[in-house]
Amino acid sequence: MSELITNIGELMTQDHEQGTRRNAAVVLEGERIAWIGDAVHAPAADTGTDAQGRAVLPGWVDSHSHLIFAGDRTGEFEARMAGESYSAGGIAVSVDATRATGDYDLTRLALGRVAEAVAQGTTYLETKTGYGLDVEHEARSARIAAGIADEATYLGAHLVPAGVDADEYTELVCGEMLQAVRPYVRWADVFCETGAFTPEQSRRVLTACRDAGLGLRVHGNQLGPGAGVALAVEFGAASVDHVNYLTDDDVDLLAQSWSGWEAEPGTGAGTGERGTVATVLPACDLSTRQPLAPARRLLDAGVQVAIASNCNPGTSYTSSVAYCVTTAVLQMRLSVHEAVRAATWGGALALHRETGVDEDGRRAVGSIAVGHRADLHMLKAPSATHLANRPGIPLTHAVWRAGARAL
């Protein structure tokens, strides 16, 4: 079946060739985008949707979330708002609650969070393990993550459990635990931070996961300057996330990682060696009262930037990428187009999903182009500028996910 979406007031494609079109139309065929052009030249289709002048953009690509958890951490939030400092130890509260929750309820809770994200325009989602922290529960979390999200990431190196020797736990993460989760995940992550994993421990984790054939990601430079960015670039990680505290050397390293890569007009692809995406997490920055990540500085330096929700129970309990985009415009000094791009194409770039049909047959996401996956987000507004100009207003009108109407 094909579907024609016509009378689109603003079509923000994030595709180099198409750009932003006015009075446009799109044809969906199955899960793919089959045609893009002026509404007056639109071909016939089996079904039709009249956008009535509304804006359409790619669905959000949320490249960083933690959805597999149980329990409540509002007490931690209240304490933090009262001025107590955040430490990574709050993760242990979620670990205890997650371990005590059965498979059915843990899956049900995660699916509910996915539904909340889709209802706000998210069409492609990564999520992580990390609230199990033993072999049995990390493997279970990985299996659930693979069933409810588009991309699953192994984060056994989230926190060293209380009473466990850090080096012994790191060995477990690199050995038996990695083997148990490997059938379910495509990525591995490590929280390289004071109170979590040291640079040397992080290096061991990254090496083992790379050798196991997983793509790499890093939580880095969230609570203070550290080795996260340098390790991510050294290991060719797809992204380093948080990046609140960056030195000049960190910014230079990230920029240099992209120096041999150039976007190809009309495809969204790149030539040369891709670098490490800097993923900023504005909702987390506000919740933890950390300095906002320097997204403007990174973009100006030539670094590719993604925006993601970091939805988790303790430090960013929201799946609203629109909220993050609004924050990026109002407080991080990005333009609306830059922020939308970072939350769509940038997220896809951070997940290596921005172009083509890869070996597992999944189509490109994060931009609206012929042949790409039909992930669309229609707003209750004539342009994407309303996302920032009308903060807090729910503007999602309709969502298509892989060509199917999801809202």
Coordinates of C-alpha atoms in Angstrom, one line a residue:
M1 CA 0.0 0.0 0.0
S2 CA 1.1 3.5 -0.8
E3 CA 0.1 6.7 1.1
L4 CA 0.3 10.3 -0.2
I5 CA 0.9 13.0 2.4
T6 CA 0.2 16.3 0.7
N7 CA -0.2 20.0 1.4
I8 CA 2.8 20.0 3.7
G9 CA 3.5 23.6 4.7
E10 CA 7.1 23.1 5.6
L11 CA 9.0 19.8 4.9
M12 CA 12.3 19.9 6.8
T13 CA 14.0 16.9 5.2
Q14 CA 17.5 17.0 6.7
D15 CA 18.6 15.7 3.3
H16 CA 21.3 17.7 1.5
E17 CA 19.6 17.6 -1.9
Q18 CA 16.0 18.2 -0.8
G19 CA 16.7 20.8 2.0
T20 CA 13.6 22.4 3.4
R21 CA 10.6 22.5 1.0
R22 CA 7.4 24.5 1.0
N23 CA 4.0 23.3 -0.1
A24 CA 5.4 19.8 -0.5
A25 CA 4.2 16.2 -0.7
V26 CA 5.6 12.8 0.2
V27 CA 4.6 9.3 -0.9
L28 CA 5.2 6.4 1.4
E29 CA 5.3 2.9 0.0
G30 CA 5.5 0.1 2.6
E31 CA 8.2 1.1 5.1
R32 CA 10.1 3.3 2.6
I33 CA 9.8 6.8 1.2
A34 CA 9.0 6.5 -2.5
W35 CA 8.7 10.1 -3.7
I36 CA 9.2 13.7 -2.6
G37 CA 8.2 16.8 -4.5
D38 CA 5.9 19.8 -4.9
A39 CA 2.3 19.1 -3.8
V40 CA 1.0 20.2 -7.2
H41 CA 2.9 17.4 -8.9
A42 CA 2.2 14.7 -6.5
P43 CA 1.4 11.3 -8.0
A44 CA -1.6 9.2 -7.1
A45 CA -1.5 6.7 -4.2
D46 CA -3.7 4.1 -2.6
T47 CA -4.5 6.4 0.4
G48 CA -4.0 10.0 1.2
T49 CA -3.5 12.4 4.2
D50 CA -4.0 16.1 3.9
A51 CA -1.4 17.9 6.1
Q52 CA -3.4 21.2 5.8
G53 CA -0.3 23.3 5.9
R54 CA 1.3 21.6 8.8
A55 CA 5.1 21.1 9.1
V56 CA 6.6 17.6 8.7
L57 CA 10.1 16.6 9.8
P58 CA 11.9 13.3 10.3
G59 CA 11.0 11.4 13.4
W60 CA 13.3 12.0 16.3
V61 CA 16.2 9.6 16.5
D62 CA 16.9 9.2 20.3
S63 CA 20.4 7.8 20.4
H64 CA 20.7 7.7 24.2
S65 CA 18.2 6.3 26.6
H66 CA 18.0 3.9 29.6
L67 CA 14.5 2.4 29.5
I68 CA 14.9 -1.0 31.2
F69 CA 14.4 -0.2 34.8
A70 CA 11.9 -0.4 37.7
G71 CA 11.5 1.7 40.9
D72 CA 11.2 5.3 41.7
R73 CA 14.0 7.9 42.4
T74 CA 11.9 11.1 43.0
G75 CA 13.5 11.3 46.5
E76 CA 16.9 11.7 44.8
F77 CA 15.5 14.3 42.5
E78 CA 14.0 16.3 45.4
A79 CA 17.3 16.1 47.3
R80 CA 19.2 17.3 44.3
M81 CA 16.9 20.2 43.8
A82 CA 17.5 21.1 47.5
G83 CA 21.2 21.5 46.7
E84 CA 22.7 18.1 47.4
S85 CA 25.3 17.1 44.8
Y86 CA 24.6 14.3 42.3
S87 CA 26.7 11.2 42.4
A88 CA 26.6 8.1 40.2
G89 CA 25.6 6.0 43.3
G90 CA 21.9 6.8 42.7
I91 CA 22.0 4.1 40.0
A92 CA 22.2 1.5 42.8
V93 CA 18.6 2.3 43.8
S94 CA 17.4 1.4 40.3
V95 CA 19.5 -1.7 40.3
D96 CA 17.8 -3.1 43.4
A97 CA 14.3 -2.3 42.1
T98 CA 15.1 -3.7 38.6
R99 CA 16.5 -7.0 40.0
A100 CA 13.3 -7.4 42.1
T101 CA 10.9 -7.0 39.2
G102 CA 9.8 -9.9 37.0
D103 CA 10.3 -10.1 33.3
Y104 CA 6.7 -9.4 32.4
D105 CA 6.5 -6.2 34.5
L106 CA 9.9 -5.0 33.4
T107 CA 9.0 -5.4 29.8
R108 CA 5.6 -3.7 30.3
L109 CA 7.2 -0.7 32.0
A110 CA 9.8 -0.4 29.1
L111 CA 7.1 -0.6 26.4
G112 CA 5.1 2.1 28.2
R113 CA 8.2 4.4 28.0
V114 CA 8.6 3.6 24.3
A115 CA 5.0 4.5 23.7
E116 CA 5.4 7.8 25.5
A117 CA 8.4 8.6 23.3
V118 CA 6.6 7.7 20.0
A119 CA 3.7 9.8 21.0
Q120 CA 6.1 12.8 21.1
G121 CA 7.6 12.1 17.7
T122 CA 10.4 9.6 18.4
T123 CA 10.5 7.0 15.7
Y124 CA 14.0 5.4 16.2
L125 CA 15.3 4.6 19.7
E126 CA 18.4 3.3 21.3
T127 CA 18.3 1.9 24.9
K128 CA 20.8 0.4 27.2
T129 CA 21.2 -2.2 29.9
G130 CA 22.9 -1.1 33.1
Y131 CA 20.4 -1.6 35.9
G132 CA 21.1 -5.3 36.3
L133 CA 24.9 -5.3 37.0
D134 CA 25.2 -9.0 37.3
V135 CA 25.3 -11.7 34.6
E136 CA 21.7 -12.9 35.0
H137 CA 20.1 -9.5 35.1
E138 CA 22.2 -7.8 32.5
A139 CA 21.5 -10.6 30.1
R140 CA 17.8 -10.3 30.8
S141 CA 17.9 -6.5 30.3
A142 CA 19.7 -7.0 27.0
R143 CA 17.1 -9.4 25.8
I144 CA 14.3 -7.0 26.7
A145 CA 16.1 -4.1 25.2
A146 CA 16.5 -5.9 21.9
G147 CA 12.8 -6.6 21.9
I148 CA 11.5 -3.1 22.6
A149 CA 14.0 -0.7 21.0
D150 CA 15.6 -0.3 17.6
E151 CA 19.2 -0.4 19.0
A152 CA 20.4 -2.2 22.1
T153 CA 23.5 -1.2 24.0
Y154 CA 25.4 -3.2 26.7
L155 CA 26.1 -1.0 29.7
G156 CA 27.3 -3.4 32.3
A157 CA 30.0 -0.8 33.0
H158 CA 27.4 1.6 34.5
L159 CA 28.4 1.4 38.1
V160 CA 30.4 -1.0 40.3
P161 CA 27.9 -2.7 42.7
A162 CA 28.3 -2.0 46.4
G163 CA 30.6 -4.4 48.1
V164 CA 32.2 -5.6 44.9
D165 CA 35.9 -5.1 44.1
A166 CA 36.1 -2.7 41.1
D167 CA 38.8 -4.6 39.2
E168 CA 37.0 -7.9 39.7
Y169 CA 33.8 -6.4 38.5
T170 CA 35.5 -4.9 35.5
E171 CA 36.8 -8.4 34.6
L172 CA 33.2 -9.8 34.9
V173 CA 32.0 -7.0 32.5
C174 CA 34.7 -7.9 30.1
G175 CA 34.2 -11.7 30.3
E176 CA 31.2 -13.7 31.4
M177 CA 28.7 -10.8 31.4
L178 CA 29.8 -9.7 27.9
Q179 CA 29.4 -13.2 26.6
A180 CA 25.9 -13.4 28.1
V181 CA 24.6 -10.2 26.5
R182 CA 26.4 -10.5 23.2
P183 CA 23.6 -12.2 21.2
Y184 CA 21.2 -9.3 22.0
V185 CA 23.2 -6.1 21.5
R186 CA 24.9 -4.1 18.8
W187 CA 26.7 -1.6 21.0
A188 CA 28.7 -1.3 24.2
D189 CA 29.0 1.7 26.5
V190 CA 31.1 2.6 29.6
F191 CA 30.5 5.3 32.2
C192 CA 34.0 6.8 32.4
E193 CA 33.6 9.1 35.4
T194 CA 34.6 9.8 39.0
G195 CA 32.5 7.4 41.1
A196 CA 32.0 5.0 38.2
F197 CA 34.9 3.6 36.1
T198 CA 38.4 4.8 35.9
P199 CA 40.1 5.5 32.6
E200 CA 42.1 2.3 32.9
Q201 CA 39.0 0.2 33.7
S202 CA 37.1 2.0 30.9
R203 CA 40.0 1.1 28.5
R204 CA 39.7 -2.6 29.4
V205 CA 35.9 -2.6 28.9
L206 CA 36.2 -0.8 25.5
T207 CA 39.0 -3.2 24.3
A208 CA 37.0 -6.3 25.3
C209 CA 33.8 -5.1 23.7
R210 CA 35.6 -4.0 20.5
D211 CA 37.2 -7.4 20.3
A212 CA 33.8 -9.0 20.7
G213 CA 32.6 -7.1 17.6
L214 CA 30.4 -4.5 19.3
G215 CA 30.3 -0.8 18.3
L216 CA 31.5 1.5 21.0
R217 CA 29.9 4.4 22.9
V218 CA 31.2 6.3 26.0
H219 CA 29.5 8.3 28.8
G220 CA 32.2 11.0 29.4
N221 CA 33.0 14.3 30.8
Q222 CA 29.6 14.7 32.6
L223 CA 30.6 15.6 36.2
G224 CA 33.9 17.1 35.5
P225 CA 36.9 17.1 33.1
G226 CA 38.1 13.6 32.4
A227 CA 39.4 11.0 30.0
G228 CA 36.1 10.1 28.3
V229 CA 36.5 12.2 25.2
A230 CA 40.1 11.1 24.6
L231 CA 39.2 7.4 25.1
A232 CA 36.2 7.7 22.8
V233 CA 38.3 9.3 20.0
E234 CA 41.2 6.9 20.5
F235 CA 38.9 3.8 20.2
G236 CA 36.9 5.3 17.3
A237 CA 33.7 5.3 19.3
A238 CA 30.5 6.2 17.5
S239 CA 29.7 8.8 20.1
V240 CA 30.7 10.3 23.4
D241 CA 27.7 11.4 25.4
H242 CA 27.2 14.2 28.0
V243 CA 30.4 16.2 27.3
N244 CA 29.6 18.9 29.8
Y245 CA 33.2 19.6 30.8
L246 CA 35.4 20.0 27.8
T247 CA 39.0 21.3 27.5
D248 CA 40.3 22.9 24.4
D249 CA 42.2 19.6 23.8
D250 CA 38.9 17.7 24.0
V251 CA 37.2 19.9 21.4
D252 CA 40.2 19.7 19.2
L253 CA 40.3 15.9 19.4
L254 CA 36.6 15.6 18.5
A255 CA 37.0 18.1 15.6
Q256 CA 40.1 16.3 14.3
S257 CA 38.2 13.0 14.3
W258 CA 35.9 14.5 11.6
S259 CA 38.7 16.1 9.6
G260 CA 38.8 13.3 7.0
W261 CA 35.0 13.0 6.6
E262 CA 32.8 15.0 4.3
A263 CA 29.1 14.8 3.7
E264 CA 28.0 13.9 0.2
P265 CA 25.4 16.2 -1.3
G266 CA 22.1 14.5 -2.0
T267 CA 22.7 11.3 0.0
G268 CA 23.3 12.2 3.7
A269 CA 26.3 9.8 3.5
G270 CA 29.9 10.8 4.1
T271 CA 33.2 10.1 2.4
G272 CA 36.3 9.3 4.3
E273 CA 36.6 8.2 7.9
R274 CA 33.8 9.1 10.2
G275 CA 34.6 10.6 13.6
T276 CA 33.1 10.5 17.1
V277 CA 29.7 12.3 17.5
A278 CA 29.3 14.5 20.6
T279 CA 25.9 13.7 22.0
V280 CA 24.5 16.4 24.2
L281 CA 21.7 15.6 26.8
P282 CA 20.0 18.9 27.7
A283 CA 17.3 17.5 29.9
C284 CA 19.9 15.7 32.0
D285 CA 22.0 18.9 32.3
L286 CA 19.0 20.8 33.7
S287 CA 18.0 18.0 36.0
T288 CA 21.5 17.6 37.5
R289 CA 22.2 21.3 37.4
Q290 CA 25.4 20.7 35.5
P291 CA 26.6 23.4 33.0
L292 CA 24.9 22.9 29.7
A293 CA 27.1 21.0 27.2
P294 CA 28.8 23.4 24.8
A295 CA 26.9 22.4 21.7
R296 CA 27.5 25.8 20.0
R297 CA 31.2 25.6 20.5
L298 CA 31.3 22.0 19.2
L299 CA 29.4 22.8 16.1
D300 CA 31.5 25.9 15.4
A301 CA 34.6 23.7 15.7
G302 CA 33.4 21.2 13.1
V303 CA 32.2 18.5 15.4
Q304 CA 29.1 16.5 14.5
V305 CA 26.5 16.9 17.3
A306 CA 23.5 14.8 18.3
I307 CA 20.8 15.6 20.8
A308 CA 19.2 12.8 22.8
S309 CA 16.8 12.4 25.8
N310 CA 18.9 10.3 28.2
C311 CA 15.6 9.1 29.5
N312 CA 16.4 7.4 32.9
P313 CA 14.8 7.2 36.3
G314 CA 17.3 9.4 38.2
T315 CA 18.7 12.3 36.2
S316 CA 16.6 12.8 33.1
Y317 CA 13.1 11.2 33.5
T318 CA 11.7 12.4 30.2
S319 CA 11.6 10.9 26.7
S320 CA 10.6 14.3 25.1
V321 CA 13.2 15.0 22.5
A322 CA 11.1 18.1 21.6
Y323 CA 11.9 19.4 25.1
C324 CA 15.6 18.8 24.5
V325 CA 15.4 20.6 21.1
T326 CA 13.6 23.6 22.7
T327 CA 16.3 23.8 25.4
A328 CA 19.1 23.6 22.7
V329 CA 17.6 26.6 20.9
L330 CA 16.7 28.7 23.9
Q331 CA 19.7 28.0 26.1
M332 CA 22.5 26.4 24.0
R333 CA 22.3 28.9 21.2
L334 CA 21.6 26.5 18.4
S335 CA 19.3 27.5 15.5
V336 CA 16.1 25.7 15.1
H337 CA 17.4 23.9 12.0
E338 CA 20.7 22.9 13.9
A339 CA 18.7 21.6 16.8
V340 CA 16.3 19.6 14.7
R341 CA 19.1 18.2 12.7
A342 CA 21.0 17.1 15.8
A343 CA 17.9 15.3 17.1
T344 CA 17.2 13.5 13.8
W345 CA 20.1 13.1 11.4
G346 CA 22.7 13.6 14.2
G347 CA 21.1 10.8 16.2
A348 CA 21.2 8.6 13.2
L349 CA 24.8 9.5 12.6
A350 CA 25.6 8.5 16.2
L351 CA 24.0 5.1 15.6
H352 CA 25.5 4.6 12.1
R353 CA 22.0 4.7 10.6
E354 CA 22.1 7.9 8.6
T355 CA 22.5 6.3 5.2
G356 CA 21.9 3.3 3.0
V357 CA 20.6 -0.2 3.6
D358 CA 23.2 -2.0 5.7
E359 CA 24.0 -5.7 6.0
D360 CA 21.0 -6.4 8.3
G361 CA 18.6 -4.8 5.8
R362 CA 17.5 -1.8 7.8
R363 CA 17.0 1.5 5.9
A364 CA 18.5 4.9 6.7
V365 CA 16.7 7.0 9.3
G366 CA 17.0 10.6 10.5
S367 CA 16.2 12.3 7.2
I368 CA 13.4 12.3 4.6
A369 CA 14.8 11.0 1.3
V370 CA 13.7 8.5 -1.3
G371 CA 14.6 5.0 -0.2
H372 CA 15.0 5.9 3.5
R373 CA 12.8 4.5 6.2
A374 CA 9.4 6.3 6.3
D375 CA 9.7 7.9 9.7
L376 CA 7.8 11.2 9.8
H377 CA 6.7 13.6 12.5
M378 CA 3.9 16.0 11.7
L379 CA 3.5 19.1 13.9
K380 CA 0.4 21.0 15.0
A381 CA 2.2 24.0 13.5
P382 CA 3.2 25.4 10.1
S383 CA 6.9 25.3 10.8
A384 CA 9.5 23.6 13.1
T385 CA 10.3 27.1 14.6
H386 CA 7.2 26.6 16.8
L387 CA 9.0 23.9 18.7
A388 CA 11.2 26.6 20.3
N389 CA 8.8 29.6 20.0
R390 CA 6.0 27.8 21.9
P391 CA 7.9 25.9 24.6
G392 CA 6.0 23.4 26.6
I393 CA 3.1 23.1 24.1
P394 CA 2.5 19.6 22.8
L395 CA 2.9 20.0 19.1
T396 CA 3.0 16.4 17.8
H397 CA 0.0 15.9 15.5
A398 CA 0.9 12.6 13.8
V399 CA 3.7 10.1 13.6
W400 CA 4.6 7.5 11.0
R401 CA 7.1 4.8 12.0
A402 CA 8.5 2.6 9.2
G403 CA 5.6 3.7 7.1
A404 CA 2.9 2.8 9.6
R405 CA 0.8 5.4 11.3
A406 CA 1.8 5.2 15.0
L407 CA -0.2 8.2 16.2

